[in-house]
PDB file of C-alpha atoms in Angstrom:
ATOM      1  CA  UNK K   7    -185.248  63.618 -19.047  1.00 41.00           C
ATOM      2  CA  UNK K   8    -186.977  64.291 -15.635  1.00 42.00           C
ATOM      3  CA  UNK K   9    -190.475  62.797 -15.533  1.00 45.00           C
ATOM      4  CA  UNK K  10    -193.106  64.679 -13.506  1.00 46.00           C
ATOM      5  CA  UNK K  11    -195.392  62.682 -10.848  1.00 48.00           C
ATOM      6  CA  UNK K  12    -192.996  59.597 -11.551  1.00 56.00           C
ATOM      7  CA  UNK K  13    -194.447  56.710  -9.730  1.00 70.00           C
ATOM      8  CA  UNK K  14    -191.462  54.807  -7.945  1.00 74.00           C
ATOM      9  CA  UNK K  15    -193.420  51.545  -7.777  1.00 80.00           C
ATOM     10  CA  UNK K  16    -193.187  51.261 -11.783  1.00 86.00           C
ATOM     11  CA  UNK K  17    -189.558  50.815 -11.222  1.00 85.00           C
ATOM     12  CA  UNK K  18    -190.305  47.852  -8.890  1.00 85.00           C
ATOM     13  CA  UNK K  19    -192.642  46.190 -11.077  1.00 87.00           C
ATOM     14  CA  UNK K  20    -190.401  46.572 -14.166  1.00 88.00           C
ATOM     15  CA  UNK K  21    -187.440  44.917 -12.302  1.00 87.00           C
ATOM     16  CA  UNK K  22    -189.467  42.004 -11.063  1.00 87.00           C
ATOM     17  CA  UNK K  23    -190.629  41.247 -14.655  1.00 87.00           C
ATOM     18  CA  UNK K  24    -187.025  41.726 -16.002  1.00 86.00           C
ATOM     19  CA  UNK K  25    -185.813  39.103 -13.431  1.00 86.00           C
ATOM     20  CA  UNK K  26    -188.754  36.902 -13.605  1.00 87.00           C
ATOM     21  CA  UNK K  27    -189.083  36.863 -17.405  1.00 86.00           C
ATOM     22  CA  UNK K  28    -192.819  37.097 -17.498  1.00 87.00           C
ATOM     23  CA  UNK K  29    -195.593  38.897 -15.848  1.00 86.00           C
ATOM     24  CA  UNK K  30    -197.005  35.970 -14.269  1.00 86.00           C
ATOM     25  CA  UNK K  31    -193.698  35.061 -12.651  1.00 86.00           C
ATOM     26  CA  UNK K  32    -193.212  38.700 -11.620  1.00 84.00           C
ATOM     27  CA  UNK K  33    -196.899  38.734  -9.910  1.00 86.00           C
ATOM     28  CA  UNK K  34    -195.915  35.718  -7.861  1.00 85.00           C
ATOM     29  CA  UNK K  35    -192.817  37.152  -6.658  1.00 83.00           C
ATOM     30  CA  UNK K  36    -194.319  40.373  -5.424  1.00 83.00           C
ATOM     31  CA  UNK K  37    -197.579  39.046  -4.351  1.00 84.00           C
ATOM     32  CA  UNK K  38    -199.391  41.367  -6.615  1.00 82.00           C
ATOM     33  CA  UNK K  39    -202.105  41.147  -9.286  1.00 88.00           C
ATOM     34  CA  UNK K  40    -200.913  40.395 -13.008  1.00 87.00           C
ATOM     35  CA  UNK K  41    -203.067  43.243 -14.481  1.00 88.00           C
ATOM     36  CA  UNK K  42    -201.440  45.391 -12.106  1.00 88.00           C
ATOM     37  CA  UNK K  43    -198.255  44.668 -13.278  1.00 86.00           C
ATOM     38  CA  UNK K  44    -199.186  44.854 -16.708  1.00 89.00           C
ATOM     39  CA  UNK K  45    -200.627  48.535 -16.042  1.00 90.00           C
ATOM     40  CA  UNK K  46    -197.133  49.486 -14.565  1.00 90.00           C
ATOM     41  CA  UNK K  47    -195.241  48.315 -17.477  1.00 88.00           C
ATOM     42  CA  UNK K  48    -197.697  50.055 -19.837  1.00 89.00           C
ATOM     43  CA  UNK K  49    -197.459  53.218 -17.967  1.00 89.00           C
ATOM     44  CA  UNK K  50    -193.539  53.157 -17.866  1.00 88.00           C
ATOM     45  CA  UNK K  51    -193.386  52.625 -21.626  1.00 88.00           C
ATOM     46  CA  UNK K  52    -195.616  55.489 -22.136  1.00 89.00           C
ATOM     47  CA  UNK K  53    -193.440  57.811 -20.085  1.00 87.00           C
ATOM     48  CA  UNK K  54    -190.248  56.615 -21.539  1.00 87.00           C
ATOM     49  CA  UNK K  55    -191.784  56.616 -25.117  1.00 88.00           C
ATOM     50  CA  UNK K  56    -190.519  53.399 -26.128  1.00 88.00           C
ATOM     51  CA  UNK K  57    -191.436  49.637 -25.291  1.00 91.00           C
ATOM     52  CA  UNK K  58    -189.551  47.673 -22.703  1.00 90.00           C
ATOM     53  CA  UNK K  59    -190.913  43.929 -23.415  1.00 89.00           C
ATOM     54  CA  UNK K  60    -191.830  41.785 -26.308  1.00 88.00           C
ATOM     55  CA  UNK K  61    -194.621  39.588 -25.285  1.00 82.00           C
ATOM     56  CA  UNK K  62    -193.874  35.868 -26.248  1.00 78.00           C
ATOM     57  CA  UNK K  63    -195.488  32.906 -25.859  1.00 70.00           C
ATOM     58  CA  UNK K  64    -193.080  31.911 -23.069  1.00 72.00           C
ATOM     59  CA  UNK K  65    -193.080  35.252 -21.161  1.00 82.00           C
ATOM     60  CA  UNK K  66    -191.698  38.801 -21.748  1.00 86.00           C
ATOM     61  CA  UNK K  67    -188.172  39.415 -23.484  1.00 87.00           C
ATOM     62  CA  UNK K  68    -186.660  42.557 -22.724  1.00 87.00           C
ATOM     63  CA  UNK K  69    -185.807  45.163 -25.419  1.00 89.00           C
ATOM     64  CA  UNK K  70    -182.745  46.963 -26.073  1.00 89.00           C
ATOM     65  CA  UNK K  71    -184.508  50.019 -24.381  1.00 89.00           C
ATOM     66  CA  UNK K  72    -185.138  47.476 -21.013  1.00 84.00           C
ATOM     67  CA  UNK K  73    -181.588  46.270 -20.985  1.00 88.00           C
ATOM     68  CA  UNK K  74    -180.034  50.042 -21.334  1.00 87.00           C
ATOM     69  CA  UNK K  75    -182.022  51.222 -18.352  1.00 86.00           C
ATOM     70  CA  UNK K  76    -181.671  48.168 -16.055  1.00 85.00           C
ATOM     71  CA  UNK K  77    -178.586  49.214 -13.997  1.00 86.00           C
ATOM     72  CA  UNK K  78    -180.098  52.545 -13.376  1.00 85.00           C
ATOM     73  CA  UNK K  79    -183.149  51.112 -12.290  1.00 83.00           C
ATOM     74  CA  UNK K  80    -181.729  48.971  -9.771  1.00 82.00           C
ATOM     75  CA  UNK K  81    -179.607  51.556  -8.457  1.00 82.00           C
ATOM     76  CA  UNK K  82    -182.766  53.475  -7.951  1.00 79.00           C
ATOM     77  CA  UNK K  83    -184.684  50.823  -6.541  1.00 74.00           C
ATOM     78  CA  UNK K  84    -181.467  50.248  -4.115  1.00 76.00           C
ATOM     79  CA  UNK K  85    -181.730  53.777  -3.148  1.00 75.00           C
ATOM     80  CA  UNK K  86    -185.320  53.415  -2.447  1.00 72.00           C
ATOM     81  CA  UNK K  87    -185.066  50.477   0.031  1.00 71.00           C
ATOM     82  CA  UNK K  88    -182.260  52.175   1.733  1.00 72.00           C
ATOM     83  CA  UNK K  89    -184.334  55.107   2.195  1.00 66.00           C
ATOM     84  CA  UNK K  90    -187.222  53.195   3.324  1.00 66.00           C
ATOM     85  CA  UNK K  91    -184.778  51.489   5.920  1.00 64.00           C
ATOM     86  CA  UNK K  92    -183.418  54.919   7.193  1.00 60.00           C
ATOM     87  CA  UNK K  93    -187.179  55.961   7.592  1.00 59.00           C
ATOM     88  CA  UNK K  94    -187.926  52.876   9.382  1.00 59.00           C
ATOM     89  CA  UNK K  95    -184.937  53.473  11.570  1.00 57.00           C
ATOM     90  CA  UNK K  96    -186.090  57.063  12.437  1.00 55.00           C
ATOM     91  CA  UNK K  97    -189.462  55.717  13.435  1.00 53.00           C
ATOM     92  CA  UNK K  98    -187.737  53.445  15.728  1.00 53.00           C
ATOM     93  CA  UNK K  99    -185.561  55.996  17.154  1.00 53.00           C
ATOM     94  CA  UNK K 100    -188.588  58.118  18.293  1.00 64.00           C
ATOM     95  CA  UNK K 101    -190.730  55.413  19.840  1.00 76.00           C
ATOM     96  CA  UNK K 102    -190.138  53.120  22.993  1.00 87.00           C
ATOM     97  CA  UNK K 103    -189.753  53.384  26.598  1.00 89.00           C
ATOM     98  CA  UNK K 104    -186.878  54.766  28.704  1.00 91.00           C
ATOM     99  CA  UNK K 105    -186.330  54.427  32.424  1.00 91.00           C
ATOM    100  CA  UNK K 106    -184.611  57.192  34.219  1.00 93.00           C
ATOM    101  CA  UNK K 107    -183.192  57.190  37.793  1.00 91.00           C
ATOM    102  CA  UNK K 108    -182.138  60.065  39.707  1.00 93.00           C
ATOM    103  CA  UNK K 109    -182.229  61.312  43.157  1.00 91.00           C
ATOM    104  CA  UNK K 110    -185.595  62.229  44.920  1.00 91.00           C
ATOM    105  CA  UNK K 111    -184.671  66.092  44.837  1.00 92.00           C
ATOM    106  CA  UNK K 112    -183.712  66.064  41.269  1.00 94.00           C
ATOM    107  CA  UNK K 113    -186.728  63.882  40.379  1.00 94.00           C
ATOM    108  CA  UNK K 114    -188.924  66.507  42.315  1.00 93.00           C
ATOM    109  CA  UNK K 115    -187.296  69.854  41.155  1.00 93.00           C
ATOM    110  CA  UNK K 116    -184.736  69.511  38.325  1.00 94.00           C
ATOM    111  CA  UNK K 117    -185.873  66.788  35.708  1.00 95.00           C
ATOM    112  CA  UNK K 118    -189.867  67.639  35.600  1.00 95.00           C
ATOM    113  CA  UNK K 119    -189.401  70.726  33.064  1.00 94.00           C
ATOM    114  CA  UNK K 120    -186.675  68.792  31.414  1.00 95.00           C
ATOM    115  CA  UNK K 121    -188.914  65.853  30.994  1.00 95.00           C
ATOM    116  CA  UNK K 122    -192.022  67.915  29.717  1.00 95.00           C
ATOM    117  CA  UNK K 123    -189.706  69.297  27.131  1.00 94.00           C
ATOM    118  CA  UNK K 124    -188.791  65.969  26.110  1.00 94.00           C
ATOM    119  CA  UNK K 125    -192.266  64.763  25.908  1.00 92.00           C
ATOM    120  CA  UNK K 126    -193.060  67.705  23.422  1.00 91.00           C
ATOM    121  CA  UNK K 127    -189.912  67.008  21.351  1.00 90.00           C
ATOM    122  CA  UNK K 128    -190.343  63.351  21.085  1.00 91.00           C
ATOM    123  CA  UNK K 129    -194.008  62.150  21.681  1.00 91.00           C
ATOM    124  CA  UNK K 130    -193.543  58.727  20.865  1.00 91.00           C
ATOM    125  CA  UNK K 131    -191.004  58.129  23.742  1.00 92.00           C
ATOM    126  CA  UNK K 132    -192.406  56.965  27.128  1.00 93.00           C
ATOM    127  CA  UNK K 133    -190.410  57.730  30.306  1.00 94.00           C
ATOM    128  CA  UNK K 134    -190.365  55.911  33.502  1.00 93.00           C
ATOM    129  CA  UNK K 135    -189.061  58.034  36.097  1.00 94.00           C
ATOM    130  CA  UNK K 136    -187.422  56.466  39.341  1.00 91.00           C
ATOM    131  CA  UNK K 137    -186.950  58.598  42.258  1.00 90.00           C
ATOM    132  CA  UNK K 138    -184.132  56.752  44.099  1.00 82.00           C
ATOM    133  CA  UNK K 139    -180.797  57.756  45.867  1.00 71.00           C
ATOM    134  CA  UNK K 140    -179.333  54.130  45.245  1.00 68.00           C
ATOM    135  CA  UNK K 141    -176.233  54.204  42.854  1.00 61.00           C
ATOM    136  CA  UNK K 142    -176.569  50.576  41.781  1.00 57.00           C
ATOM    137  CA  UNK K 143    -179.679  50.806  39.660  1.00 62.00           C
ATOM    138  CA  UNK K 144    -177.897  50.773  35.981  1.00 62.00           C
ATOM    139  CA  UNK K 145    -175.435  47.965  37.308  1.00 58.00           C
ATOM    140  CA  UNK K 146    -178.516  45.809  38.058  1.00 63.00           C
ATOM    141  CA  UNK K 147    -180.206  47.234  34.612  1.00 64.00           C
ATOM    142  CA  UNK K 148    -183.039  48.489  36.843  1.00 74.00           C
ATOM    143  CA  UNK K 149    -182.862  51.677  34.848  1.00 81.00           C
ATOM    144  CA  UNK K 150    -181.479  52.843  31.175  1.00 87.00           C
ATOM    145  CA  UNK K 151    -180.219  56.339  32.354  1.00 91.00           C
ATOM    146  CA  UNK K 152    -179.198  58.084  35.693  1.00 91.00           C
ATOM    147  CA  UNK K 153    -178.600  61.524  36.546  1.00 93.00           C
ATOM    148  CA  UNK K 154    -176.366  61.472  39.667  1.00 90.00           C
ATOM    149  CA  UNK K 155    -174.599  63.732  41.890  1.00 88.00           C
ATOM    150  CA  UNK K 156    -171.683  61.615  42.357  1.00 85.00           C
ATOM    151  CA  UNK K 157    -169.290  60.279  39.725  1.00 84.00           C
ATOM    152  CA  UNK K 158    -169.888  56.659  38.779  1.00 79.00           C
ATOM    153  CA  UNK K 159    -166.679  54.691  38.887  1.00 76.00           C
ATOM    154  CA  UNK K 160    -167.771  51.300  37.354  1.00 77.00           C
ATOM    155  CA  UNK K 161    -166.133  50.404  34.126  1.00 73.00           C
ATOM    156  CA  UNK K 162    -169.318  49.256  32.849  1.00 77.00           C
ATOM    157  CA  UNK K 163    -171.074  52.706  32.910  1.00 79.00           C
ATOM    158  CA  UNK K 164    -170.435  55.413  30.654  1.00 84.00           C
ATOM    159  CA  UNK K 165    -170.499  59.004  32.338  1.00 87.00           C
ATOM    160  CA  UNK K 166    -170.602  62.455  31.122  1.00 91.00           C
ATOM    161  CA  UNK K 167    -170.365  65.459  33.753  1.00 94.00           C
ATOM    162  CA  UNK K 168    -173.219  68.108  32.934  1.00 94.00           C
ATOM    163  CA  UNK K 169    -172.490  70.648  35.685  1.00 93.00           C
ATOM    164  CA  UNK K 170    -171.276  71.539  39.180  1.00 93.00           C
ATOM    165  CA  UNK K 171    -174.253  72.584  41.116  1.00 92.00           C
ATOM    166  CA  UNK K 172    -173.581  75.519  43.278  1.00 93.00           C
ATOM    167  CA  UNK K 173    -174.401  74.876  46.880  1.00 93.00           C
ATOM    168  CA  UNK K 174    -175.254  77.699  49.473  1.00 93.00           C
ATOM    169  CA  UNK K 175    -177.159  78.577  52.778  1.00 94.00           C
ATOM    170  CA  UNK K 176    -180.592  79.725  52.053  1.00 96.00           C
ATOM    171  CA  UNK K 177    -183.590  80.453  53.894  1.00 97.00           C
ATOM    172  CA  UNK K 178    -187.420  82.027  53.465  1.00 97.00           C
ATOM    173  CA  UNK K 179    -187.803  85.742  53.840  1.00 97.00           C
ATOM    174  CA  UNK K 180    -190.526  84.954  56.567  1.00 97.00           C
ATOM    175  CA  UNK K 181    -187.794  83.239  58.607  1.00 97.00           C
ATOM    176  CA  UNK K 182    -185.264  85.979  58.121  1.00 97.00           C
ATOM    177  CA  UNK K 183    -187.756  88.726  58.941  1.00 97.00           C
ATOM    178  CA  UNK K 184    -188.350  87.454  62.319  1.00 94.00           C
ATOM    179  CA  UNK K 185    -184.675  85.958  63.067  1.00 95.00           C
ATOM    180  CA  UNK K 186    -182.551  88.662  61.141  1.00 95.00           C
ATOM    181  CA  UNK K 187    -180.250  88.247  58.240  1.00 96.00           C
ATOM    182  CA  UNK K 188    -176.830  86.633  59.358  1.00 95.00           C
ATOM    183  CA  UNK K 189    -173.940  88.817  58.034  1.00 94.00           C
ATOM    184  CA  UNK K 190    -171.221  86.445  58.638  1.00 92.00           C
ATOM    185  CA  UNK K 191    -170.810  82.605  59.228  1.00 90.00           C
ATOM    186  CA  UNK K 192    -170.403  83.208  62.972  1.00 88.00           C
ATOM    187  CA  UNK K 193    -173.884  84.391  63.146  1.00 92.00           C
ATOM    188  CA  UNK K 194    -175.277  81.032  62.346  1.00 91.00           C
ATOM    189  CA  UNK K 195    -174.718  80.029  65.938  1.00 88.00           C
ATOM    190  CA  UNK K 196    -177.854  82.417  66.888  1.00 91.00           C
ATOM    191  CA  UNK K 197    -179.997  80.868  63.913  1.00 94.00           C
ATOM    192  CA  UNK K 198    -182.354  77.829  63.659  1.00 95.00           C
ATOM    193  CA  UNK K 199    -180.285  75.662  61.500  1.00 95.00           C
ATOM    194  CA  UNK K 200    -181.685  72.614  59.529  1.00 95.00           C
ATOM    195  CA  UNK K 201    -179.308  69.618  59.248  1.00 92.00           C
ATOM    196  CA  UNK K 202    -179.252  66.007  58.478  1.00 93.00           C
ATOM    197  CA  UNK K 203    -180.072  63.509  61.073  1.00 92.00           C
ATOM    198  CA  UNK K 204    -177.460  60.202  60.450  1.00 90.00           C
ATOM    199  CA  UNK K 205    -175.926  62.083  57.697  1.00 87.00           C
ATOM    200  CA  UNK K 206    -172.762  64.035  58.565  1.00 86.00           C
ATOM    201  CA  UNK K 207    -172.058  65.704  55.292  1.00 86.00           C
ATOM    202  CA  UNK K 208    -173.047  69.265  56.346  1.00 87.00           C
ATOM    203  CA  UNK K 209    -171.133  68.904  59.703  1.00 88.00           C
ATOM    204  CA  UNK K 210    -167.955  67.656  57.832  1.00 87.00           C
ATOM    205  CA  UNK K 211    -168.473  70.351  55.234  1.00 84.00           C
ATOM    206  CA  UNK K 212    -168.442  73.123  58.040  1.00 83.00           C
ATOM    207  CA  UNK K 213    -165.455  71.231  59.612  1.00 85.00           C
ATOM    208  CA  UNK K 214    -163.341  71.621  56.387  1.00 83.00           C
ATOM    209  CA  UNK K 215    -164.404  75.427  56.254  1.00 79.00           C
ATOM    210  CA  UNK K 216    -163.035  75.809  59.666  1.00 82.00           C
ATOM    211  CA  UNK K 217    -166.231  76.323  61.552  1.00 81.00           C
ATOM    212  CA  UNK K 218    -166.760  73.176  63.446  1.00 81.00           C
ATOM    213  CA  UNK K 219    -170.596  72.454  64.233  1.00 83.00           C
ATOM    214  CA  UNK K 220    -171.837  69.535  66.185  1.00 83.00           C
ATOM    215  CA  UNK K 221    -175.153  67.979  65.447  1.00 86.00           C
ATOM    216  CA  UNK K 222    -176.673  69.689  68.349  1.00 88.00           C
ATOM    217  CA  UNK K 223    -176.248  72.966  66.412  1.00 89.00           C
ATOM    218  CA  UNK K 224    -178.878  71.911  63.995  1.00 93.00           C
ATOM    219  CA  UNK K 225    -182.436  72.447  65.712  1.00 93.00           C
ATOM    220  CA  UNK K 226    -184.082  70.489  62.990  1.00 95.00           C
ATOM    221  CA  UNK K 227    -182.680  67.355  61.458  1.00 95.00           C
ATOM    222  CA  UNK K 228    -183.902  64.799  58.867  1.00 95.00           C
ATOM    223  CA  UNK K 229    -182.225  62.650  56.346  1.00 92.00           C
ATOM    224  CA  UNK K 230    -185.178  62.775  53.954  1.00 92.00           C
ATOM    225  CA  UNK K 231    -183.857  65.298  50.955  1.00 90.00           C
ATOM    226  CA  UNK K 232    -187.194  66.252  49.926  1.00 92.00           C
ATOM    227  CA  UNK K 233    -188.349  67.019  53.424  1.00 95.00           C
ATOM    228  CA  UNK K 234    -185.328  68.907  54.144  1.00 96.00           C
ATOM    229  CA  UNK K 235    -186.147  71.202  51.200  1.00 95.00           C
ATOM    230  CA  UNK K 236    -189.702  71.633  52.321  1.00 96.00           C
ATOM    231  CA  UNK K 237    -188.614  72.705  55.824  1.00 97.00           C
ATOM    232  CA  UNK K 238    -186.379  75.406  54.222  1.00 97.00           C
ATOM    233  CA  UNK K 239    -189.303  76.414  51.974  1.00 96.00           C
ATOM    234  CA  UNK K 240    -191.644  76.814  54.754  1.00 96.00           C
ATOM    235  CA  UNK K 241    -189.358  79.135  56.747  1.00 96.00           C
ATOM    236  CA  UNK K 242    -188.130  76.669  59.319  1.00 96.00           C
ATOM    237  CA  UNK K 243    -184.603  77.876  59.377  1.00 96.00           C
ATOM    238  CA  UNK K 244    -181.625  78.124  57.568  1.00 96.00           C
ATOM    239  CA  UNK K 245    -180.566  75.389  55.354  1.00 95.00           C
ATOM    240  CA  UNK K 246    -177.885  74.246  52.814  1.00 95.00           C
ATOM    241  CA  UNK K 247    -179.072  73.115  49.489  1.00 95.00           C
ATOM    242  CA  UNK K 248    -178.385  73.128  45.901  1.00 94.00           C
ATOM    243  CA  UNK K 249    -179.311  76.527  44.675  1.00 94.00           C
ATOM    244  CA  UNK K 250    -181.284  75.495  41.569  1.00 93.00           C
ATOM    245  CA  UNK K 251    -184.110  74.476  43.978  1.00 94.00           C
ATOM    246  CA  UNK K 252    -184.706  78.262  45.060  1.00 95.00           C
ATOM    247  CA  UNK K 253    -186.552  78.879  41.621  1.00 92.00           C
ATOM    248  CA  UNK K 254    -189.053  76.242  42.905  1.00 93.00           C
ATOM    249  CA  UNK K 255    -189.254  77.681  46.434  1.00 95.00           C
ATOM    250  CA  UNK K 256    -190.886  81.067  46.346  1.00 95.00           C
ATOM    251  CA  UNK K 257    -189.752  83.347  48.898  1.00 96.00           C
ATOM    252  CA  UNK K 258    -186.471  81.320  49.664  1.00 96.00           C
ATOM    253  CA  UNK K 259    -183.168  83.343  48.935  1.00 95.00           C
ATOM    254  CA  UNK K 260    -179.482  82.686  49.638  1.00 95.00           C
ATOM    255  CA  UNK K 261    -177.826  83.853  52.325  1.00 96.00           C
ATOM    256  CA  UNK K 262    -173.978  84.150  53.643  1.00 93.00           C
ATOM    257  CA  UNK K 263    -172.565  84.273  49.955  1.00 91.00           C
ATOM    258  CA  UNK K 264    -169.042  84.195  51.414  1.00 90.00           C
ATOM    259  CA  UNK K 265    -169.509  80.716  52.325  1.00 88.00           C
ATOM    260  CA  UNK K 266    -167.288  78.761  50.228  1.00 85.00           C
ATOM    261  CA  UNK K 267    -169.202  75.358  49.886  1.00 87.00           C
ATOM    262  CA  UNK K 268    -167.679  73.130  47.443  1.00 88.00           C
ATOM    263  CA  UNK K 269    -170.229  72.559  44.350  1.00 91.00           C
ATOM    264  CA  UNK K 270    -171.928  68.998  43.809  1.00 90.00           C
ATOM    265  CA  UNK K 271    -171.190  67.583  40.417  1.00 93.00           C
ATOM    266  CA  UNK K 272    -174.065  66.411  38.321  1.00 94.00           C
ATOM    267  CA  UNK K 273    -173.389  63.304  36.028  1.00 93.00           C
ATOM    268  CA  UNK K 274    -175.030  61.682  33.326  1.00 93.00           C
ATOM    269  CA  UNK K 275    -174.595  57.835  33.094  1.00 89.00           C
ATOM    270  CA  UNK K 276    -175.783  54.996  31.062  1.00 88.00           C
ATOM    271  CA  UNK K 277    -174.693  51.349  30.802  1.00 83.00           C
ATOM    272  CA  UNK K 278    -172.066  50.552  28.201  1.00 76.00           C
ATOM    273  CA  UNK K 279    -174.229  47.689  26.629  1.00 72.00           C
ATOM    274  CA  UNK K 280    -177.291  49.861  26.060  1.00 74.00           C
ATOM    275  CA  UNK K 281    -175.994  53.313  24.870  1.00 68.00           C
ATOM    276  CA  UNK K 282    -176.335  52.241  21.346  1.00 72.00           C
ATOM    277  CA  UNK K 283    -180.043  51.777  21.668  1.00 83.00           C
ATOM    278  CA  UNK K 284    -181.413  54.508  19.533  1.00 85.00           C
ATOM    279  CA  UNK K 285    -184.304  55.361  21.819  1.00 89.00           C
ATOM    280  CA  UNK K 286    -181.839  55.433  24.808  1.00 89.00           C
ATOM    281  CA  UNK K 287    -179.385  57.561  22.850  1.00 89.00           C
ATOM    282  CA  UNK K 288    -181.855  60.139  21.906  1.00 90.00           C
ATOM    283  CA  UNK K 289    -182.937  60.493  25.391  1.00 92.00           C
ATOM    284  CA  UNK K 290    -179.477  60.499  26.736  1.00 92.00           C
ATOM    285  CA  UNK K 291    -178.628  63.206  24.226  1.00 92.00           C
ATOM    286  CA  UNK K 292    -181.673  65.400  24.998  1.00 93.00           C
ATOM    287  CA  UNK K 293    -180.775  65.147  28.737  1.00 94.00           C
ATOM    288  CA  UNK K 294    -177.264  66.282  28.142  1.00 93.00           C
ATOM    289  CA  UNK K 295    -178.373  69.398  26.557  1.00 93.00           C
ATOM    290  CA  UNK K 296    -181.361  69.930  28.574  1.00 93.00           C
ATOM    291  CA  UNK K 297    -180.325  69.390  32.156  1.00 94.00           C
ATOM    292  CA  UNK K 298    -177.362  72.043  31.970  1.00 93.00           C
ATOM    293  CA  UNK K 299    -179.805  74.664  30.427  1.00 92.00           C
ATOM    294  CA  UNK K 300    -182.425  73.979  33.045  1.00 92.00           C
ATOM    295  CA  UNK K 301    -179.637  74.402  35.750  1.00 91.00           C
ATOM    296  CA  UNK K 302    -178.348  77.564  34.129  1.00 89.00           C
ATOM    297  CA  UNK K 303    -182.146  79.068  34.417  1.00 89.00           C
ATOM    298  CA  UNK K 304    -182.795  78.021  37.635  1.00 86.00           C
ATOM    299  CA  UNK K 305    -179.615  78.929  39.573  1.00 83.00           C
ATOM    300  CA  UNK K 306    -179.336  82.467  41.120  1.00 77.00           C
ATOM    301  CA  UNK K 307    -176.355  84.624  39.948  1.00 68.00           C
ATOM    302  CA  UNK K 308    -173.659  84.033  42.731  1.00 58.00           C
ATOM    303  CA  UNK K 309    -172.341  87.500  44.216  1.00 50.00           C
TER     304      UNK K 309
END
C-alpha cells in the first residue's frame, strides 16, 4: 500500500532501533535524541497500522510485523543511500576548476563564445584560459585540456579531432576598394601581402601550390598571430587566415576561393590520467560538441 507523504527518515530510525535493540542504543548510533526516535517509531506504526516493537525493561523487541518488513526496509535504506551518493556525485561533477590551454588566436576568437555558453550551462565550473602556442602544457600538467591546431603525438595524451579549419586568403573591403579584387593567384604579386617574419609556413604553402613567393613578397610581416589578424582586419593588405575568424572581423571577406590551401586540423586533448575527473570530463565533452558547432556557425560557405 502506498503511503502519501512518507518520510524516509522513519525507515532509518526503524532500522537503527531494530539493530541496536533499544531506543537509547539507536539514539547513540545515529547521534539523535531518544524522543525523536520514539516519535518516528510511533508515526511509522500509525502509518502501518500495527506495532513494530514491544517495549521491555531491556529495550525494544521487534514484533512479527517488524521482522516481516525488515528486509524491504534495508533495501529501501540502501537505495536512499545510493541516491544520496549519486546526487553528491552530480554536485561534484558540476563544480570545480578546469584549466584550458589553446593558441592565442583561438583564445581570442574561437573559445570566448564557447566558454560563455559553458558558463551558462555549468555555473559551478570555473575556467582558467591559458593563451599559449606551446604544445607541452598538458605534459607538464600546467593545463587540464588543450584545444590545438596540431595533432598531439604523446602517448600520455588522449586526443579527439574536432574539425578541419578552412584556410583562405582574406582582405578588408576598404583595402579591396583601393587596390582592386584579385581574380587569379598570379594577381597577388601586385598586392600588399601580409606574411610571417621568421615562420616560413606561408612561403612553404605557396611553394607546394606551385606559386613560389619569397619573404620580400610580403610587405608586412609578423609572427604574432593576433597582430597578424588585426592587420588583416584593419585593411592593411591580403592575409592568409583560418576563415572562422572572419565572423569576428566586420568587413573582411574571403578572396581567391580557388586557392587550394590545406585546412588546419583542430584537436581536443586531455592527459590520460585526469580524463576520469568528473569536472574535466564534463568540460571536455562540452567542448567536443560546442567547438565544432561554433566553427560551423562562423565559417563562411566555400564557393
